[in-house]
PDB file of N, CA and C in Angstrom:
ATOM      1  N   MET K  21     168.624  26.737  32.555  1.00 75.00           N
ATOM      2  CA  MET K  21     168.925  26.280  34.061  1.00 75.00           C
ATOM      3  C   MET K  21     167.686  25.882  34.788  1.00 75.00           C
ATOM      4  N   THR K  22     166.648  26.326  34.445  1.00 83.00           N
ATOM      5  CA  THR K  22     165.337  25.906  34.989  1.00 83.00           C
ATOM      6  C   THR K  22     165.270  24.407  35.105  1.00 83.00           C
ATOM      7  N   ALA K  23     165.683  23.682  34.218  1.00 88.00           N
ATOM      8  CA  ALA K  23     165.446  22.286  34.016  1.00 88.00           C
ATOM      9  C   ALA K  23     166.405  21.594  35.458  1.00 88.00           C
ATOM     10  N   VAL K  24     167.336  22.161  35.713  1.00 90.00           N
ATOM     11  CA  VAL K  24     168.326  21.854  36.806  1.00 90.00           C
ATOM     12  C   VAL K  24     167.523  22.101  38.158  1.00 90.00           C
ATOM     13  N   TRP K  25     166.999  23.229  38.318  1.00 92.00           N
ATOM     14  CA  TRP K  25     165.995  23.433  39.350  1.00 92.00           C
ATOM     15  C   TRP K  25     164.938  22.542  39.466  1.00 92.00           C
ATOM     16  N   ARG K  26     164.248  22.214  38.378  1.00 94.00           N
ATOM     17  CA  ARG K  26     163.183  21.214  38.353  1.00 94.00           C
ATOM     18  C   ARG K  26     163.629  19.832  38.775  1.00 94.00           C
ATOM     19  N   ALA K  27     164.724  19.503  38.413  1.00 95.00           N
ATOM     20  CA  ALA K  27     165.482  18.077  38.669  1.00 95.00           C
ATOM     21  C   ALA K  27     165.423  18.148  40.290  1.00 95.00           C
ATOM     22  N   PHE K  28     166.073  19.131  40.727  1.00 95.00           N
ATOM     23  CA  PHE K  28     166.254  19.284  42.205  1.00 95.00           C
ATOM     24  C   PHE K  28     164.983  19.183  42.883  1.00 95.00           C
ATOM     25  N   PHE K  29     164.084  19.975  42.428  1.00 96.00           N
ATOM     26  CA  PHE K  29     162.675  19.861  43.109  1.00 96.00           C
ATOM     27  C   PHE K  29     162.111  18.350  43.080  1.00 96.00           C
ATOM     28  N   VAL K  30     162.207  17.811  41.854  1.00 97.00           N
ATOM     29  CA  VAL K  30     161.509  16.501  41.864  1.00 97.00           C
ATOM     30  C   VAL K  30     162.203  15.610  42.666  1.00 97.00           C
ATOM     31  N   CYS K  31     163.475  15.634  42.806  1.00 97.00           N
ATOM     32  CA  CYS K  31     164.402  14.633  43.524  1.00 97.00           C
ATOM     33  C   CYS K  31     164.023  14.808  44.996  1.00 97.00           C
ATOM     34  N   SER K  32     163.766  16.039  45.474  1.00 97.00           N
ATOM     35  CA  SER K  32     163.595  16.418  46.827  1.00 97.00           C
ATOM     36  C   SER K  32     162.183  16.003  47.220  1.00 97.00           C
ATOM     37  N   VAL K  33     161.200  16.016  46.232  1.00 97.00           N
ATOM     38  CA  VAL K  33     159.909  15.492  46.425  1.00 97.00           C
ATOM     39  C   VAL K  33     159.857  13.973  46.673  1.00 97.00           C
ATOM     40  N   VAL K  34     160.667  13.248  45.812  1.00 97.00           N
ATOM     41  CA  VAL K  34     160.562  11.920  45.836  1.00 97.00           C
ATOM     42  C   VAL K  34     161.238  11.447  47.117  1.00 97.00           C
ATOM     43  N   LEU K  35     162.434  12.124  47.438  1.00 97.00           N
ATOM     44  CA  LEU K  35     163.088  11.506  48.670  1.00 97.00           C
ATOM     45  C   LEU K  35     162.217  11.958  49.839  1.00 97.00           C
ATOM     46  N   LEU K  36     161.672  12.934  49.907  1.00 97.00           N
ATOM     47  CA  LEU K  36     160.876  13.477  51.173  1.00 97.00           C
ATOM     48  C   LEU K  36     159.625  12.461  51.305  1.00 97.00           C
ATOM     49  N   THR K  37     159.144  12.095  50.284  1.00 97.00           N
ATOM     50  CA  THR K  37     158.032  10.965  50.176  1.00 97.00           C
ATOM     51  C   THR K  37     158.517   9.558  50.816  1.00 97.00           C
ATOM     52  N   LEU K  38     159.780   9.280  50.395  1.00 96.00           N
ATOM     53  CA  LEU K  38     160.352   8.009  50.924  1.00 96.00           C
ATOM     54  C   LEU K  38     160.666   8.081  52.370  1.00 96.00           C
ATOM     55  N   LEU K  39     161.018   9.323  52.841  1.00 96.00           N
ATOM     56  CA  LEU K  39     161.296   9.543  54.086  1.00 96.00           C
ATOM     57  C   LEU K  39     159.910   9.528  54.911  1.00 96.00           C
ATOM     58  N   ALA K  40     158.906  10.134  54.524  1.00 95.00           N
ATOM     59  CA  ALA K  40     157.627  10.108  55.275  1.00 95.00           C
ATOM     60  C   ALA K  40     157.119   8.756  55.191  1.00 95.00           C
ATOM     61  N   LEU K  41     157.323   7.778  54.452  1.00 96.00           N
ATOM     62  CA  LEU K  41     156.734   6.336  54.402  1.00 96.00           C
ATOM     63  C   LEU K  41     157.465   5.741  55.507  1.00 96.00           C
ATOM     64  N   SER K  42     158.718   6.055  55.651  1.00 95.00           N
ATOM     65  CA  SER K  42     159.555   5.362  56.557  1.00 95.00           C
ATOM     66  C   SER K  42     159.556   5.779  58.109  1.00 95.00           C
ATOM     67  N   VAL K  43     158.782   6.956  58.302  1.00 94.00           N
ATOM     68  CA  VAL K  43     158.807   7.395  59.647  1.00 94.00           C
ATOM     69  C   VAL K  43     157.922   6.495  60.643  1.00 94.00           C
ATOM     70  N   PRO K  44     156.863   5.953  60.075  1.00 94.00           N
ATOM     71  CA  PRO K  44     155.972   5.107  61.056  1.00 94.00           C
ATOM     72  C   PRO K  44     156.797   3.884  61.647  1.00 94.00           C
ATOM     73  N   SER K  45     157.864   3.524  60.849  1.00 95.00           N
ATOM     74  CA  SER K  45     158.530   2.435  61.442  1.00 95.00           C
ATOM     75  C   SER K  45     159.860   2.680  62.342  1.00 95.00           C
ATOM     76  N   LEU K  46     159.874   4.030  62.544  1.00 95.00           N
ATOM     77  CA  LEU K  46     161.051   4.433  63.375  1.00 95.00           C
ATOM     78  C   LEU K  46     160.611   4.727  64.800  1.00 95.00           C
ATOM     79  N   GLU K  47     161.397   4.485  65.765  1.00 95.00           N
ATOM     80  CA  GLU K  47     161.164   4.991  67.177  1.00 95.00           C
ATOM     81  C   GLU K  47     161.781   6.220  67.489  1.00 95.00           C
ATOM     82  N   PRO K  48     160.979   7.074  67.988  1.00 94.00           N
ATOM     83  CA  PRO K  48     161.623   8.494  68.460  1.00 94.00           C
ATOM     84  C   PRO K  48     162.666   8.232  69.355  1.00 94.00           C
ATOM     85  N   GLY K  49     163.812   8.912  69.138  1.00 94.00           N
ATOM     86  CA  GLY K  49     164.922   8.898  70.107  1.00 94.00           C
ATOM     87  C   GLY K  49     166.014   8.104  69.618  1.00 94.00           C
ATOM     88  N   THR K  50     165.743   7.265  68.619  1.00 96.00           N
ATOM     89  CA  THR K  50     166.891   6.491  67.973  1.00 96.00           C
ATOM     90  C   THR K  50     167.538   7.137  67.199  1.00 96.00           C
ATOM     91  N   PRO K  51     168.873   6.767  66.856  1.00 96.00           N
ATOM     92  CA  PRO K  51     169.731   7.483  65.813  1.00 96.00           C
ATOM     93  C   PRO K  51     169.168   7.586  64.448  1.00 96.00           C
ATOM     94  N   ALA K  52     168.364   6.490  64.146  1.00 95.00           N
ATOM     95  CA  ALA K  52     167.836   6.423  62.732  1.00 95.00           C
ATOM     96  C   ALA K  52     166.761   7.377  62.565  1.00 95.00           C
ATOM     97  N   PHE K  53     166.104   7.763  63.756  1.00 95.00           N
ATOM     98  CA  PHE K  53     164.978   8.779  63.699  1.00 95.00           C
ATOM     99  C   PHE K  53     165.683  10.204  63.731  1.00 95.00           C
ATOM    100  N   VAL K  54     166.751  10.438  64.246  1.00 96.00           N
ATOM    101  CA  VAL K  54     167.518  11.759  64.308  1.00 96.00           C
ATOM    102  C   VAL K  54     168.054  11.916  62.780  1.00 96.00           C
ATOM    103  N   VAL K  55     168.662  10.941  62.308  1.00 96.00           N
ATOM    104  CA  VAL K  55     169.026  10.992  60.847  1.00 96.00           C
ATOM    105  C   VAL K  55     167.962  11.413  59.937  1.00 96.00           C
ATOM    106  N   THR K  56     166.788  10.710  60.168  1.00 96.00           N
ATOM    107  CA  THR K  56     165.538  10.985  59.392  1.00 96.00           C
ATOM    108  C   THR K  56     165.150  12.460  59.451  1.00 96.00           C
ATOM    109  N   VAL K  57     165.153  12.877  60.691  1.00 96.00           N
ATOM    110  CA  VAL K  57     164.659  14.280  60.860  1.00 96.00           C
ATOM    111  C   VAL K  57     165.684  15.402  60.264  1.00 96.00           C
ATOM    112  N   LEU K  58     167.026  15.173  60.425  1.00 97.00           N
ATOM    113  CA  LEU K  58     167.937  16.043  59.885  1.00 97.00           C
ATOM    114  C   LEU K  58     167.936  15.938  58.256  1.00 97.00           C
ATOM    115  N   SER K  59     167.775  14.635  57.743  1.00 97.00           N
ATOM    116  CA  SER K  59     167.501  14.533  56.253  1.00 97.00           C
ATOM    117  C   SER K  59     166.237  15.302  55.888  1.00 97.00           C
ATOM    118  N   ALA K  60     165.129  15.152  56.562  1.00 96.00           N
ATOM    119  CA  ALA K  60     164.142  15.814  56.073  1.00 96.00           C
ATOM    120  C   ALA K  60     164.202  17.408  55.988  1.00 96.00           C
ATOM    121  N   GLY K  61     164.875  18.004  57.104  1.00 97.00           N
ATOM    122  CA  GLY K  61     165.204  19.331  57.176  1.00 97.00           C
ATOM    123  C   GLY K  61     166.100  19.726  55.962  1.00 97.00           C
ATOM    124  N   MET K  62     167.105  18.989  55.689  1.00 97.00           N
ATOM    125  CA  MET K  62     167.951  19.513  54.311  1.00 97.00           C
ATOM    126  C   MET K  62     167.241  19.278  53.130  1.00 97.00           C
ATOM    127  N   LEU K  63     166.348  18.247  53.031  1.00 97.00           N
ATOM    128  CA  LEU K  63     165.598  18.133  51.802  1.00 97.00           C
ATOM    129  C   LEU K  63     164.472  19.086  51.694  1.00 97.00           C
ATOM    130  N   GLY K  64     163.746  19.464  52.853  1.00 97.00           N
ATOM    131  CA  GLY K  64     162.921  20.604  52.863  1.00 97.00           C
ATOM    132  C   GLY K  64     163.504  21.842  52.372  1.00 97.00           C
ATOM    133  N   THR K  65     164.651  22.111  52.921  1.00 97.00           N
ATOM    134  CA  THR K  65     165.205  23.474  52.610  1.00 97.00           C
ATOM    135  C   THR K  65     165.643  23.366  51.007  1.00 97.00           C
ATOM    136  N   MET K  66     166.123  22.349  50.552  1.00 96.00           N
ATOM    137  CA  MET K  66     166.357  22.421  49.063  1.00 96.00           C
ATOM    138  C   MET K  66     165.144  22.306  48.261  1.00 96.00           C
ATOM    139  N   LEU K  67     163.998  21.836  48.617  1.00 97.00           N
ATOM    140  CA  LEU K  67     162.634  21.927  48.071  1.00 97.00           C
ATOM    141  C   LEU K  67     162.298  23.449  48.002  1.00 97.00           C
ATOM    142  N   VAL K  68     162.363  24.096  49.172  1.00 97.00           N
ATOM    143  CA  VAL K  68     161.885  25.510  49.169  1.00 97.00           C
ATOM    144  C   VAL K  68     162.652  26.304  48.228  1.00 97.00           C
ATOM    145  N   LEU K  69     164.123  26.190  48.379  1.00 95.00           N
ATOM    146  CA  LEU K  69     165.012  26.926  47.491  1.00 95.00           C
ATOM    147  C   LEU K  69     164.788  26.737  46.137  1.00 95.00           C
ATOM    148  N   SER K  70     164.629  25.356  45.684  1.00 95.00           N
ATOM    149  CA  SER K  70     164.481  25.160  44.227  1.00 95.00           C
ATOM    150  C   SER K  70     163.208  25.805  43.846  1.00 95.00           C
ATOM    151  N   ALA K  71     162.260  25.649  44.488  1.00 95.00           N
ATOM    152  CA  ALA K  71     160.916  26.250  44.130  1.00 95.00           C
ATOM    153  C   ALA K  71     160.994  27.701  44.106  1.00 95.00           C
ATOM    154  N   ALA K  72     161.699  28.380  44.950  1.00 95.00           N
ATOM    155  CA  ALA K  72     161.906  29.853  44.858  1.00 95.00           C
ATOM    156  C   ALA K  72     162.857  30.166  43.563  1.00 95.00           C
ATOM    157  N   PHE K  73     163.848  29.385  43.304  1.00 93.00           N
ATOM    158  CA  PHE K  73     164.583  29.636  42.002  1.00 93.00           C
ATOM    159  C   PHE K  73     163.745  29.490  40.656  1.00 93.00           C
ATOM    160  N   ILE K  74     162.872  28.450  40.784  1.00 93.00           N
ATOM    161  CA  ILE K  74     162.012  28.332  39.772  1.00 93.00           C
ATOM    162  C   ILE K  74     161.094  29.306  39.413  1.00 93.00           C
ATOM    163  N   TYR K  75     160.579  29.866  40.458  1.00 95.00           N
ATOM    164  CA  TYR K  75     159.493  30.859  40.478  1.00 95.00           C
ATOM    165  C   TYR K  75     160.241  32.163  39.918  1.00 95.00           C
ATOM    166  N   ALA K  76     161.544  32.374  40.458  1.00 93.00           N
ATOM    167  CA  ALA K  76     162.059  33.657  40.151  1.00 93.00           C
ATOM    168  C   ALA K  76     162.940  33.604  38.808  1.00 93.00           C
ATOM    169  N   ASP K  77     163.026  32.382  38.124  1.00 90.00           N
ATOM    170  CA  ASP K  77     163.707  32.105  36.977  1.00 90.00           C
ATOM    171  C   ASP K  77     165.065  32.450  37.092  1.00 90.00           C
ATOM    172  N   TRP K  78     165.639  32.089  38.158  1.00 87.00           N
ATOM    173  CA  TRP K  78     167.147  32.476  38.402  1.00 87.00           C
ATOM    174  C   TRP K  78     168.054  31.597  37.736  1.00 87.00           C
ATOM    175  N   ASP K  79     169.035  32.195  37.104  1.00 85.00           N
ATOM    176  CA  ASP K  79     170.162  31.656  36.409  1.00 85.00           C
ATOM    177  C   ASP K  79     171.424  32.209  36.947  1.00 85.00           C
ATOM    178  N   PRO K  80     172.159  31.402  37.737  1.00 83.00           N
ATOM    179  CA  PRO K  80     173.266  31.948  38.376  1.00 83.00           C
ATOM    180  C   PRO K  80     174.462  32.152  37.525  1.00 83.00           C
ATOM    181  N   PHE K  81     174.423  31.636  36.292  1.00 78.00           N
ATOM    182  CA  PHE K  81     175.390  31.612  35.331  1.00 78.00           C
ATOM    183  C   PHE K  81     175.103  32.596  34.123  1.00 78.00           C
ATOM    184  N   GLU K  82     174.058  33.342  34.202  1.00 79.00           N
ATOM    185  CA  GLU K  82     173.570  34.098  33.064  1.00 79.00           C
ATOM    186  C   GLU K  82     174.462  35.060  32.740  1.00 79.00           C
ATOM    187  N   GLU K  83     175.092  35.782  33.768  1.00 77.00           N
ATOM    188  CA  GLU K  83     176.269  36.912  33.350  1.00 77.00           C
ATOM    189  C   GLU K  83     177.460  36.376  32.731  1.00 77.00           C
ATOM    190  N   LEU K  84     177.821  35.180  33.186  1.00 77.00           N
ATOM    191  CA  LEU K  84     179.007  34.485  32.757  1.00 77.00           C
ATOM    192  C   LEU K  84     178.928  34.174  31.211  1.00 77.00           C
ATOM    193  N   PHE K  85     177.625  33.670  30.739  1.00 77.00           N
ATOM    194  CA  PHE K  85     177.486  33.205  29.414  1.00 77.00           C
ATOM    195  C   PHE K  85     177.091  34.389  28.383  1.00 77.00           C
ATOM    196  N   GLU K  86     176.533  35.424  29.014  1.00 75.00           N
ATOM    197  CA  GLU K  86     176.198  36.670  28.203  1.00 75.00           C
ATOM    198  C   GLU K  86     177.547  37.341  27.793  1.00 75.00           C
ATOM    199  N   ASN K  87     178.486  37.376  28.621  1.00 68.00           N
ATOM    200  CA  ASN K  87     179.666  38.010  28.315  1.00 68.00           C
ATOM    201  C   ASN K  87     180.405  37.406  27.186  1.00 68.00           C
ATOM    202  N   HIS K  88     180.312  36.104  27.152  1.00 64.00           N
ATOM    203  CA  HIS K  88     181.216  35.294  25.976  1.00 64.00           C
ATOM    204  C   HIS K  88     180.307  35.033  24.830  1.00 64.00           C
ATOM    205  N   ALA K  89     179.142  35.373  24.730  1.00 55.00           N
ATOM    206  CA  ALA K  89     178.340  35.138  23.593  1.00 55.00           C
ATOM    207  C   ALA K  89     178.669  36.052  22.401  1.00 55.00           C
TER     208      ALA K  89
END
C-alpha cells in the first residue's frame, strides 16, 4: 500500500510545482487566483497526509486481507 501513498505524494508535488509556476501570471482577486489557492490547499493537504501515511506505514486494508489469508 505504500506504493499508492508514494504515488499520491509524487502527484501532489508535481501538481503543486505546476501551480507555483503559474502563480506569477495570475492577478490577485481574479477567479483563477481563487481556484489556484483552493487547489493548492487541497494538494497541500494531500501531500501532508500522504507523507504521514508513508511515515507511519499505514495500510487501511491490512485487517481485511489478514482475515482472508
